[in-house]
């Protein structure tokens, strides 16, 4: 298993180009199952989860070919889907495999998808996805750890669905299912994340009739057939946010290109509150400069456009370096503070009470061996390592490889002392 070795203390300076959004690429790849025609996707980041999604589509007998220019281009063709199954072997490595459920139900009227178990950050059930599909006329059972779903008369029908809780992949699954359903679906309390909107943009190009993207109410009029298309996924706002924090925490000066500043409003506001200087240079470029002194800022994670739970660990690393108290409240997942105990081992002053972490700073962190527990926790630990005294070793970095493209190379490019230690 690979590890990262980091020697902290370098101010990061220079330019970093942001890759395509993993959480956009996943649903748009799944959406390629909705048509027999060719779908070409650009700006797909080179990260492990997208390799897993390719394997999953191939398992269902779709053809997936990948060409690499500066970023990956995928061509997906699913002329026949005669294996509507997401097997446990793939689902256990990537919960987002459940994103194939909606498209399979829409295209072939049946699906067998392994139930994703809990994961490090919480139980993460998919009950809301299933309930909504049932409202659309699916008969759903579970057997031997698999969701077995079948549309009555072979085609889902439109329904009025109100999500009890906002769910990102749930919204995406129902959007895809409803695109080919018989009649109109109204989805209330839908997620408004930019990745949901990106999926809507792509589905529209395929011929879907959808209104309301970016609002909590989506209206989808099902069509008989969708066709092929070409689509470029949006920039990864979490990768961009992570680099903004990297610039701020190291008192550096980073220019972040190929990003979407309009998706980073909440992160920008919190960084400025903490004393960092964040500038929107143009439509795709931001610049961050660290302050001599960072100050504590409270953060509560929320659905978009609120502060993303996927940025909470990175912000906690920043809070350890800020003067005063930062109260960090995690409102989306029940167990997303595993990075805190590793930061405490590095010398951070953090106390946890349920969903709230209270961070007193600044603390001089010292390098030690730490364990990455999930994707974003790993990013938080990398950021902590960038300001720690001495050498830091992060184990289980396969978590970070799931969602950050060439993070070691990108950080080295702006002056970080970080290396990957292979298979140690
Ligand atoms: N929930 C339910 N029932 C459901 C679905 C969700 O109770 O049927 C709960 C979850 O347990 C959670 C909350 O609702 O407490 C929100 O979960 P959501 O469904 O929105 O999360 P997700 O769709 O599984 C996506 C991202 C996550 C990101 C969350 C929240 C993808 C592939 N994943 O997950 O990204 O944290 O939304 O923004 O889009 C990551 O990239 O590291 C990551 C974990």
PDB file of N, CA and C in Angstrom, residues 2 19 22 37 45 50 59 61 88 103 145 197 204 213 219 223 230 235 340 390 408 414 419:
ATOM      1  N   UNK A   2       0.552   2.191  -0.871  1.00  0.00           N
ATOM      2  CA  UNK A   2       1.353   3.420  -0.959  1.00  0.00           C
ATOM      3  C   UNK A   2       1.129   4.323   0.259  1.00  0.00           C
ATOM      4  N   UNK A  19      -8.732  19.715 -12.004  1.00  0.00           N
ATOM      5  CA  UNK A  19      -9.243  18.658 -12.900  1.00  0.00           C
ATOM      6  C   UNK A  19     -10.774  18.694 -12.931  1.00  0.00           C
ATOM      7  N   UNK A  22     -14.944  14.765  -9.997  1.00  0.00           N
ATOM      8  CA  UNK A  22     -15.261  13.346  -9.817  1.00  0.00           C
ATOM      9  C   UNK A  22     -16.770  13.140  -9.647  1.00  0.00           C
ATOM     10  N   UNK A  37     -26.877   5.011 -28.146  1.00  0.00           N
ATOM     11  CA  UNK A  37     -25.941   5.757 -29.002  1.00  0.00           C
ATOM     12  C   UNK A  37     -24.672   6.150 -28.250  1.00  0.00           C
ATOM     13  N   UNK A  45     -11.625  13.261 -14.683  1.00  0.00           N
ATOM     14  CA  UNK A  45     -10.350  13.211 -13.956  1.00  0.00           C
ATOM     15  C   UNK A  45      -9.795  11.791 -13.887  1.00  0.00           C
ATOM     16  N   UNK A  50     -13.275   6.596 -11.075  1.00  0.00           N
ATOM     17  CA  UNK A  50     -13.786   6.593 -12.443  1.00  0.00           C
ATOM     18  C   UNK A  50     -13.328   5.344 -13.194  1.00  0.00           C
ATOM     19  N   UNK A  59     -18.924  -4.207 -17.148  1.00  0.00           N
ATOM     20  CA  UNK A  59     -19.558  -5.411 -16.588  1.00  0.00           C
ATOM     21  C   UNK A  59     -20.981  -5.557 -17.131  1.00  0.00           C
ATOM     22  N   UNK A  61     -21.827  -4.759 -20.026  1.00  0.00           N
ATOM     23  CA  UNK A  61     -21.648  -4.947 -21.470  1.00  0.00           C
ATOM     24  C   UNK A  61     -21.709  -3.651 -22.266  1.00  0.00           C
ATOM     25  N   UNK A  88     -21.257  -6.872  -6.087  1.00  0.00           N
ATOM     26  CA  UNK A  88     -20.703  -6.489  -4.791  1.00  0.00           C
ATOM     27  C   UNK A  88     -19.226  -6.096  -4.888  1.00  0.00           C
ATOM     28  N   UNK A 103     -30.516   4.657 -14.129  1.00  0.00           N
ATOM     29  CA  UNK A 103     -30.428   4.435 -15.575  1.00  0.00           C
ATOM     30  C   UNK A 103     -30.839   3.019 -15.995  1.00  0.00           C
ATOM     31  N   UNK A 145     -28.211  -9.592  -0.122  1.00  0.00           N
ATOM     32  CA  UNK A 145     -27.381  -8.374  -0.131  1.00  0.00           C
ATOM     33  C   UNK A 145     -27.540  -7.544  -1.394  1.00  0.00           C
ATOM     34  N   UNK A 197     -26.718  19.827 -11.418  1.00  0.00           N
ATOM     35  CA  UNK A 197     -27.013  20.703 -12.562  1.00  0.00           C
ATOM     36  C   UNK A 197     -26.229  20.249 -13.792  1.00  0.00           C
ATOM     37  N   UNK A 204     -30.238  16.959 -20.860  1.00  0.00           N
ATOM     38  CA  UNK A 204     -30.969  17.801 -21.822  1.00  0.00           C
ATOM     39  C   UNK A 204     -30.372  17.649 -23.213  1.00  0.00           C
ATOM     40  N   UNK A 213     -33.545  23.048 -12.737  1.00  0.00           N
ATOM     41  CA  UNK A 213     -32.216  22.744 -12.191  1.00  0.00           C
ATOM     42  C   UNK A 213     -31.672  23.953 -11.441  1.00  0.00           C
ATOM     43  N   UNK A 219     -38.673  19.238 -12.489  1.00  0.00           N
ATOM     44  CA  UNK A 219     -39.837  18.753 -13.220  1.00  0.00           C
ATOM     45  C   UNK A 219     -39.305  18.035 -14.456  1.00  0.00           C
ATOM     46  N   UNK A 223     -39.391  10.965 -21.812  1.00  0.00           N
ATOM     47  CA  UNK A 223     -39.450  10.810 -23.274  1.00  0.00           C
ATOM     48  C   UNK A 223     -39.258   9.327 -23.595  1.00  0.00           C
ATOM     49  N   UNK A 230     -22.227  14.733 -26.492  1.00  0.00           N
ATOM     50  CA  UNK A 230     -20.859  15.012 -26.100  1.00  0.00           C
ATOM     51  C   UNK A 230     -20.937  16.011 -24.949  1.00  0.00           C
ATOM     52  N   UNK A 235     -15.500  21.758 -13.494  1.00  0.00           N
ATOM     53  CA  UNK A 235     -14.299  21.616 -12.650  1.00  0.00           C
ATOM     54  C   UNK A 235     -14.651  21.099 -11.255  1.00  0.00           C
ATOM     55  N   UNK A 340     -10.002  14.072  12.860  1.00  0.00           N
ATOM     56  CA  UNK A 340      -9.712  14.885  14.045  1.00  0.00           C
ATOM     57  C   UNK A 340      -8.798  14.122  15.001  1.00  0.00           C
ATOM     58  N   UNK A 390       8.774  18.624  10.998  1.00  0.00           N
ATOM     59  CA  UNK A 390       9.367  17.304  10.773  1.00  0.00           C
ATOM     60  C   UNK A 390       8.613  16.504   9.739  1.00  0.00           C
ATOM     61  N   UNK A 408       0.054  14.504  -5.526  1.00  0.00           N
ATOM     62  CA  UNK A 408       1.462  14.671  -5.129  1.00  0.00           C
ATOM     63  C   UNK A 408       2.168  15.573  -6.143  1.00  0.00           C
ATOM     64  N   UNK A 414       3.972  23.265  -6.817  1.00  0.00           N
ATOM     65  CA  UNK A 414       3.897  24.594  -6.189  1.00  0.00           C
ATOM     66  C   UNK A 414       4.773  24.650  -4.924  1.00  0.00           C
ATOM     67  N   UNK A 419       6.202  13.300  -1.175  1.00  0.00           N
ATOM     68  CA  UNK A 419       6.475  12.232  -2.146  1.00  0.00           C
ATOM     69  C   UNK A 419       5.621  11.018  -1.837  1.00  0.00           C
TER      70      UNK A 419
END
